[in-house]
Short mmCIF file of C-alpha atoms in Angstrom, two decimals:
data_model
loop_
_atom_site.label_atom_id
_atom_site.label_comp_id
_atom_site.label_asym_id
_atom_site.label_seq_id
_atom_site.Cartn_x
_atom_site.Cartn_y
_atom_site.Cartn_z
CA UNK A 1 20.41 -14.85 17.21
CA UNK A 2 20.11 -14.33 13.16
CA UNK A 3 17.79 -11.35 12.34
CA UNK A 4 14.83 -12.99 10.98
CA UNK A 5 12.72 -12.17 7.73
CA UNK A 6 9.26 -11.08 7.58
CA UNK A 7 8.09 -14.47 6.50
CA UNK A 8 9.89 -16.34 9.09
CA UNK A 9 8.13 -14.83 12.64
CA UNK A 10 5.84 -17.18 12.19
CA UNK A 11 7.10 -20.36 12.55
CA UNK A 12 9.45 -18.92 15.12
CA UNK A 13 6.84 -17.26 17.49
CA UNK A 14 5.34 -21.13 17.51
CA UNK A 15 8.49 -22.33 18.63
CA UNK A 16 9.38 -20.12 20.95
CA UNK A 17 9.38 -16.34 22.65
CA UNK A 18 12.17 -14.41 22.94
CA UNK A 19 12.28 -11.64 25.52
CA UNK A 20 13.29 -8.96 23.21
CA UNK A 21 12.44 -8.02 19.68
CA UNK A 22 12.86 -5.29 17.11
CA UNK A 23 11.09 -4.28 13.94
CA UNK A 24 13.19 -3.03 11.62
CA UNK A 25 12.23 -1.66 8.28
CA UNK A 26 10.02 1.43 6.62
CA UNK A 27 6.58 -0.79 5.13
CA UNK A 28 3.84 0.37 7.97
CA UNK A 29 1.89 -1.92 7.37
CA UNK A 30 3.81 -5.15 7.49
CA UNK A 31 5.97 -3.57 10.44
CA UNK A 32 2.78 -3.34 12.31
CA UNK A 33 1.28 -6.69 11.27
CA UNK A 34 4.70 -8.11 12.36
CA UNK A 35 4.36 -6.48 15.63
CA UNK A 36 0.74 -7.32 16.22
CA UNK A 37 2.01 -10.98 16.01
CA UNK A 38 4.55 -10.35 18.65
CA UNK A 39 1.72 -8.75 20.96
CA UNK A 40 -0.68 -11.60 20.15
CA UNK A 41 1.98 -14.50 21.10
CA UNK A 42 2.86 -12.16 24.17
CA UNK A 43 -0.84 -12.24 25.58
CA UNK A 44 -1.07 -16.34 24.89
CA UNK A 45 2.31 -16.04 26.95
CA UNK A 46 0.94 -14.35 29.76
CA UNK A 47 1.96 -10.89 29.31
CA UNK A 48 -1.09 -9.25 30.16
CA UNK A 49 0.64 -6.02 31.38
CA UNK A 50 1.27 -3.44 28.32
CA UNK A 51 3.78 -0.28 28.92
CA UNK A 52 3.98 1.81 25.54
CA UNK A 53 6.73 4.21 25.55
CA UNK A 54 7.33 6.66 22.36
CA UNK A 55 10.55 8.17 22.12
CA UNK A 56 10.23 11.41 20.61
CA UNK A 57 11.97 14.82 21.08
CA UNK A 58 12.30 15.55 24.97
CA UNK A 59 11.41 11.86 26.03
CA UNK A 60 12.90 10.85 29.71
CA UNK A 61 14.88 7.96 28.52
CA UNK A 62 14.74 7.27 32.71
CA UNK A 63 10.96 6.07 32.23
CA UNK A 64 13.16 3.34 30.18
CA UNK A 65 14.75 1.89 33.38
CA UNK A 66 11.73 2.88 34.99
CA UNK A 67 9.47 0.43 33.24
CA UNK A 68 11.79 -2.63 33.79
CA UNK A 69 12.13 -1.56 37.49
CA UNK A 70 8.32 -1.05 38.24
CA UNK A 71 6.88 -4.84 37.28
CA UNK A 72 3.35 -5.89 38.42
CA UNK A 73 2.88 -6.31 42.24
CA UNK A 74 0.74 -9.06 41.33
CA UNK A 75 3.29 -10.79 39.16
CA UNK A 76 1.56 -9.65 35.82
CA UNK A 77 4.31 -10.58 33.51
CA UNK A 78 4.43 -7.49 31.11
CA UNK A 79 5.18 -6.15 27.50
CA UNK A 80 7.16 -3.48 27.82
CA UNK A 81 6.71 -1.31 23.68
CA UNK A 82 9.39 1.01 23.46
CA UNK A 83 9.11 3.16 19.09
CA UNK A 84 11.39 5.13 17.79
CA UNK A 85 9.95 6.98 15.02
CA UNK A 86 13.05 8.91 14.01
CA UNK A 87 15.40 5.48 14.47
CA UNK A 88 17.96 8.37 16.42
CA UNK A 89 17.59 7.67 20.06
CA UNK A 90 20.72 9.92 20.96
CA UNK A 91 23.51 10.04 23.07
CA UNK A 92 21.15 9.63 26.19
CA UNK A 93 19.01 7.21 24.76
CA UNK A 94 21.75 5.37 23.25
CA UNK A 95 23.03 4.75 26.38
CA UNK A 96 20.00 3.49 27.68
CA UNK A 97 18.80 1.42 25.71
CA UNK A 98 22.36 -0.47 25.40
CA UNK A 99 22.08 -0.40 29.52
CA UNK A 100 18.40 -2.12 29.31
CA UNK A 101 19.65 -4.59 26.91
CA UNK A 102 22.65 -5.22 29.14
CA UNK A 103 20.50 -6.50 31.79
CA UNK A 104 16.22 -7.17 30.85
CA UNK A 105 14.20 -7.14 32.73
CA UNK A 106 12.73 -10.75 34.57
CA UNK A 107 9.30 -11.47 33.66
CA UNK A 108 8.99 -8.83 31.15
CA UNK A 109 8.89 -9.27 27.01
CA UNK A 110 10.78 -6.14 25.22
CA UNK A 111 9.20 -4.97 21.88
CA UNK A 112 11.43 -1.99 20.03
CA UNK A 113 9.90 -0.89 16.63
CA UNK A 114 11.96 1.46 14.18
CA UNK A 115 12.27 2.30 10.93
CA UNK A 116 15.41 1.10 8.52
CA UNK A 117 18.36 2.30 9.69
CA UNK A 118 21.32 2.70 7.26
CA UNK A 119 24.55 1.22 7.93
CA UNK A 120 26.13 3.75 9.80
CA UNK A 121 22.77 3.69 12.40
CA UNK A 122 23.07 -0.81 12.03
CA UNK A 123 26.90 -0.51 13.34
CA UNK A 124 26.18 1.50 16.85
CA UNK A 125 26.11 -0.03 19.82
CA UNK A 126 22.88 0.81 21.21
CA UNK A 127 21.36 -1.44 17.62
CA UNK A 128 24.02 -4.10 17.81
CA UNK A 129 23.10 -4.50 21.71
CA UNK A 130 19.57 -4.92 20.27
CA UNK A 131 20.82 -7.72 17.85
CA UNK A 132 22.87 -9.37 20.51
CA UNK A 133 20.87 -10.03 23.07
CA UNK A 134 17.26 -9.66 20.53
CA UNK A 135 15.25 -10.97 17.74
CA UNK A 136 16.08 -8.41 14.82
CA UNK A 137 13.14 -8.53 12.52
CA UNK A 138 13.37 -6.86 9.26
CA UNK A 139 10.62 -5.74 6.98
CA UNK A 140 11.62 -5.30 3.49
CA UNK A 141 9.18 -3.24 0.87
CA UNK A 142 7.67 -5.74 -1.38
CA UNK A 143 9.37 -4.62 -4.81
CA UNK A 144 6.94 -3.82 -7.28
CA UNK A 145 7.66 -6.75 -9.28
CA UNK A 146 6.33 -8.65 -6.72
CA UNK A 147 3.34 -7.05 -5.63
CA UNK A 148 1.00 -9.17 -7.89
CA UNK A 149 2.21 -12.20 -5.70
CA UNK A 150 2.43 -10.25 -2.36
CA UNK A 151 -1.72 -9.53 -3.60
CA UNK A 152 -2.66 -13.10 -4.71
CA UNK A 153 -1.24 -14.48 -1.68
CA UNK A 154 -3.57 -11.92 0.42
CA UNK A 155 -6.75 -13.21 -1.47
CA UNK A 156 -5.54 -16.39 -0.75
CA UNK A 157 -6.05 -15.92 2.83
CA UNK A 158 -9.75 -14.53 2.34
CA UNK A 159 -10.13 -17.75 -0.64
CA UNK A 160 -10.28 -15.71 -3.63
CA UNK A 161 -8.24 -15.62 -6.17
CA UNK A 162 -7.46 -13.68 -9.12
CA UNK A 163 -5.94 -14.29 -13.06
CA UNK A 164 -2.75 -12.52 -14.16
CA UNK A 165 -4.54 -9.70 -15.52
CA UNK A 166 -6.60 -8.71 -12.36
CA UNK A 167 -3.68 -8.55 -10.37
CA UNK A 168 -1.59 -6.54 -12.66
CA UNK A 169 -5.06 -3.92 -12.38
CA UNK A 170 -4.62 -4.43 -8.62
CA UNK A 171 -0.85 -3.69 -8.10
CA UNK A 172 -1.02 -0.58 -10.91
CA UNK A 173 -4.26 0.99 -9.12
CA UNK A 174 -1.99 0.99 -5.41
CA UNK A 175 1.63 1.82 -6.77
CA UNK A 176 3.27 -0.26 -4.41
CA UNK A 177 1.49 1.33 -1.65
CA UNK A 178 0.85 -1.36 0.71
CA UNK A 179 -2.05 0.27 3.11
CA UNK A 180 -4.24 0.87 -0.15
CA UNK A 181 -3.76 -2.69 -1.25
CA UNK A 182 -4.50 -3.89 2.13
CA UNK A 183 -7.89 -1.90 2.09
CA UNK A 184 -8.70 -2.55 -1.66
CA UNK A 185 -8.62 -6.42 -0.94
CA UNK A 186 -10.66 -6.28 2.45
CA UNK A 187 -13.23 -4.32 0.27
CA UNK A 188 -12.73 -7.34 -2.67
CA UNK A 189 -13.94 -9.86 0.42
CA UNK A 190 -16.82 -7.59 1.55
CA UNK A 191 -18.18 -7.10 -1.84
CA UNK A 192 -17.34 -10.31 -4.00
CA UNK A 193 -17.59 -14.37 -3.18
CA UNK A 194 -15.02 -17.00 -2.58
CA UNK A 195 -12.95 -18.69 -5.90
CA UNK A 196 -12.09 -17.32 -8.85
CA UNK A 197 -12.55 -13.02 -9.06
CA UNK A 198 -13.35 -11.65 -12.71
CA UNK A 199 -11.65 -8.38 -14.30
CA UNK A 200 -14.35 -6.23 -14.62
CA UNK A 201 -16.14 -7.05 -11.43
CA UNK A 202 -12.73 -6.74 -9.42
CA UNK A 203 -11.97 -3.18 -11.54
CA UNK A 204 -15.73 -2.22 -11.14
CA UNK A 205 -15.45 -2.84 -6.72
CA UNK A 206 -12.29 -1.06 -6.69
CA UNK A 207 -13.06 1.91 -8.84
CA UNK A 208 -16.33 2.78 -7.07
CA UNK A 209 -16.36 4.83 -4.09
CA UNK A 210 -18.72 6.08 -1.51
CA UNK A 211 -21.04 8.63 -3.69
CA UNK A 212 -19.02 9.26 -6.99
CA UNK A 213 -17.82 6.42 -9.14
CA UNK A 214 -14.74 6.74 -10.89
CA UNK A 215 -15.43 4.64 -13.37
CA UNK A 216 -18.03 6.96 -14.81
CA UNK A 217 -15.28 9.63 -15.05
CA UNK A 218 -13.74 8.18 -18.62
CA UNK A 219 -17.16 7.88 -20.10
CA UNK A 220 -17.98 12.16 -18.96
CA UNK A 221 -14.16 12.39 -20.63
CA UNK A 222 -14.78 10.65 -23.90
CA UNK A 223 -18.42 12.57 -24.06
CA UNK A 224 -17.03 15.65 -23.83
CA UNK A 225 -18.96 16.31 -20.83
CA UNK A 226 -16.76 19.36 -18.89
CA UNK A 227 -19.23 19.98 -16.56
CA UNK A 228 -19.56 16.27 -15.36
CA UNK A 229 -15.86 15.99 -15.85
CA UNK A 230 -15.36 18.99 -13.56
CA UNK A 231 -17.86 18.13 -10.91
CA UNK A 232 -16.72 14.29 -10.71
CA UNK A 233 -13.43 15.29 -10.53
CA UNK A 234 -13.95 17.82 -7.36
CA UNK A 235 -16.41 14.86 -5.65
CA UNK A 236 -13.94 12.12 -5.71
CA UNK A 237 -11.30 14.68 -4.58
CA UNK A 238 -13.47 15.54 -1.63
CA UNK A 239 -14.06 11.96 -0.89
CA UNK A 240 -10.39 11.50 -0.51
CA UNK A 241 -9.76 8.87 -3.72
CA UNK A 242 -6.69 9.09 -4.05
CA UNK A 243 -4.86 10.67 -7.07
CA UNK A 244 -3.02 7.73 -8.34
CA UNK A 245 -5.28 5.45 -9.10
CA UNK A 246 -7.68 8.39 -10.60
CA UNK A 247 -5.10 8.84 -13.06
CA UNK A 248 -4.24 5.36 -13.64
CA UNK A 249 -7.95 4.94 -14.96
CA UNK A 250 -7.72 8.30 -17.41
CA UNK A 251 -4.31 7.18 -18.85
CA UNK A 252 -5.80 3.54 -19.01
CA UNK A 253 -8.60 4.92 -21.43
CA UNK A 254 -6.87 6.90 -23.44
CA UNK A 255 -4.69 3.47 -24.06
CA UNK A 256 -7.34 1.60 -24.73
CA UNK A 257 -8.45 4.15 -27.49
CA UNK A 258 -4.91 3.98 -29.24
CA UNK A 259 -5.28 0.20 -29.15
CA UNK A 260 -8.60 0.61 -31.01
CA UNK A 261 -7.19 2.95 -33.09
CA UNK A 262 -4.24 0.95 -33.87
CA UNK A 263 -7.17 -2.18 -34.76
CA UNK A 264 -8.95 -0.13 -36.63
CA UNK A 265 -6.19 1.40 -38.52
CA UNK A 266 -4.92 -2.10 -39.60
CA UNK A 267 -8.11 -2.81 -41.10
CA UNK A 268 -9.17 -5.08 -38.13
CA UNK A 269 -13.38 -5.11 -37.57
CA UNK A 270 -13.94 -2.78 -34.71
CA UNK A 271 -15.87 -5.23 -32.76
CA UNK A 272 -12.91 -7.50 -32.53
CA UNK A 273 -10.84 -5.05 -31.66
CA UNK A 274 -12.84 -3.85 -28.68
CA UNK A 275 -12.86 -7.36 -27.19
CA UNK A 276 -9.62 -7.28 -27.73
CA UNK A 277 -9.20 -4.22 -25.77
CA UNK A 278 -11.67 -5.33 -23.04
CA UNK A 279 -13.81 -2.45 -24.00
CA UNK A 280 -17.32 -3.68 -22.66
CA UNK A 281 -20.99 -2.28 -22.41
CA UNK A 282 -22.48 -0.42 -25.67
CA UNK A 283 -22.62 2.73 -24.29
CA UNK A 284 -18.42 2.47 -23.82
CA UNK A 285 -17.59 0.73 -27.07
CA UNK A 286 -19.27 3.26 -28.73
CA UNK A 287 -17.66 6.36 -26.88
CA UNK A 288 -13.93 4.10 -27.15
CA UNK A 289 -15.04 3.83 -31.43
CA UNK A 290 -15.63 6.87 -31.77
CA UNK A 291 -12.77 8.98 -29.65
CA UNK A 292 -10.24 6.33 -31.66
CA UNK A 293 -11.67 7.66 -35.03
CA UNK A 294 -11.94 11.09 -34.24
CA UNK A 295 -8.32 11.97 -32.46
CA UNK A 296 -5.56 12.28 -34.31
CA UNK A 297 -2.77 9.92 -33.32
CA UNK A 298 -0.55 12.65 -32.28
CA UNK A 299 -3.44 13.69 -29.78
CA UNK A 300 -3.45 10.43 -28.10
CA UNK A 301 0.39 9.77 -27.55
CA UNK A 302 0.45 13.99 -26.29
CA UNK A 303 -2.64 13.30 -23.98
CA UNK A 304 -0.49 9.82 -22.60
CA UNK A 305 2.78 12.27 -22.75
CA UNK A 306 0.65 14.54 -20.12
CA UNK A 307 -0.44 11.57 -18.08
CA UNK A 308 3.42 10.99 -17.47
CA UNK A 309 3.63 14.47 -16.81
CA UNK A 310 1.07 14.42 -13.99
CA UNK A 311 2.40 10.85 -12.79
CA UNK A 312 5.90 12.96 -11.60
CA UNK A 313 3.84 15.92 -9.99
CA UNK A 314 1.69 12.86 -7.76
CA UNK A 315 5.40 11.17 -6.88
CA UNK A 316 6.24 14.34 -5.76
CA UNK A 317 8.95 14.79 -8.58
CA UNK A 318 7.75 18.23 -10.37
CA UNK A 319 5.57 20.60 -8.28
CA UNK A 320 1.56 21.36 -9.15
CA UNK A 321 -1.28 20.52 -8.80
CA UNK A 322 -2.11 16.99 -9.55
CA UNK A 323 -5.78 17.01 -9.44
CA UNK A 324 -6.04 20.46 -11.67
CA UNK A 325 -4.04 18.64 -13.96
CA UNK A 326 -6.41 15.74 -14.20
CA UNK A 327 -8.94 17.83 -14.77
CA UNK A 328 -6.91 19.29 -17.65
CA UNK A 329 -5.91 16.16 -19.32
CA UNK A 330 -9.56 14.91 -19.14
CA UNK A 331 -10.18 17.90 -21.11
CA UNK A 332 -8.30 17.44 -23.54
CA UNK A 333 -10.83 14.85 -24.87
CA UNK A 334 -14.17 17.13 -23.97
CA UNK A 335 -13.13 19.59 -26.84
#
């Protein structure tokens, strides 16, 4: 049978139910979504039996056979779950896998998960016995040009929604990390109502965390605060926010300065300008006002330069530090 998309199991698992799949492909969380569909259709089936077999370094690849051979004295029909973390089973398992696929097992549903092989791993045997006698389903990464969608369509399912702008704010604050998003819109259905989501009340629900919230970190950076700088920076790090999005919202402000400061420097009035900028609350518009009249523009564009700079070292591009470096750029504006 055709290897089927993501966004095809679906409709196919209400058609019908194949006794073997595979899920193919490196997103964790869709791979396991995908998977917990093929467990849920299994148990509606009848497959009440579960066998869960991990193939990792010194695994008996017998216990393979072994699981087809020992079925359910009771006639249990079963799911047999066989993962291959590395996507390598080996000469041995190679072998026995293309030997279980030559002859499955009665009564029994096969489900193989693995990550994306490359072509040479797609042309073996032991896969293309898989595809032959299988359901091939491959997860493909959601490109980053699609993640706004990929997000709107997951509010969808909770009946929210969001404008272009909030989802942009979304997709930047996860980097194409798919877990985060997941978690970031389960907290957006905990926290706000059905219909239509605002910016700032999506941007304030994601930027808040259990004791320290991060969006209080630009306005101790723009104060010149170092202490409160320093000590917010160490309590979301022990909270475990993650990096990127802590970043995101220091580069974020020190863009929405330049933007005043560009306003302000074409002779725009500065209240217009912080609309503009969706600089809100007096306490913030004066802190943005002020940091745009004070820093020079070559400040600004070095401080965004740095941002970059500490964007590579969380990718894992340069080596460092990333959150000593946040606490440095932050600095840069508590002088």
């Amino acid at each position: 049978m055709p290897a089927l998309r993501l966004d095809q199991l679906e409709a196919h698992l209400g058609r019908e139910l194949r006794p073997l799949y595979a899920i193919h492909g490196d997103e964790p969380l869709l791979s396991l979504e995908a998977a917990d569909a093929i467990r849920a259709r299994a148990r509606a089936g009848g497959f009440s039996e579960r066998t869960v077999l991990t193939a990792e370094r010194g695994f008996d690849w017998s216990e393979l056979a072994a699981s087809a051979a020992n079925l359910s004295l009771f006639g249990e029909r079963k799911l047999i779950e066989l993962r291959l973390p590395s996507g390598k089973p080996g000469t041995d398992g190679a072998q026995a896998i293309a030997a279980f696929c030559a002859k499955l097992p009665p009564d029994a549903l096969t489900l193989v998960t693995l990550p994306r092989l490359d072509r040479a791993g797609q042309s073996s045997a032991w896969f293309q016995a898989i595809e032959a006698r299988g359901v091939v389903v491959n997860v493909f990464p959601v490109d980053r040009p699609r993640l706004a969608e990929w997000i709107s369509a997951r509010l969808a399912r909770q009946n929210q929604r969001a404008g272009p702008e909030t989802l942009r704010f979304l997709a930047d604050c996860v980097e194409g990390n798919l877990l985060a998003a997941h978690q970031e819109i389960q907290k957006l259905a905990l926290l706000l109502p059905h219909g239509e989501l605002d910016f700032e009340s999506v941007r304030e629900a994601v930027m808040n965390v259990a004791r320290f919230d991060a969006g209080k970190l630009a306005e101790a950076m723009l104060s010149g605060d170092r202490a409160r700088l320093a000590r917010m920076l160490e309590g979301l790090r022990g909270e475990g926010e993650a990096p990127p999005r802590v970043l995101w919202l220091l580069a974020e402000e020190i863009r929405g300065v330049c933007r005043v400061q560009e306003g302000i420097t074409a002779g725009r009035p500065l209240a217009e300008v912080l609309r503009e900028a969706r600089v809100w609350g007096d306490a913030r518009q004066s802190l943005v006002g002020r940091a745009a009249r004070k820093f020079p523009r070559a400040t600004l564009l070095s401080a965004l330069e740095h941002a970059a700079g500490v964007d590579r070292m969380v990718k894992g591009v340069v080596k460092g530090d990333a959150w000593d470096e946040l606490l440095q750029l932050g600095l840069r504006f508590a002088a």
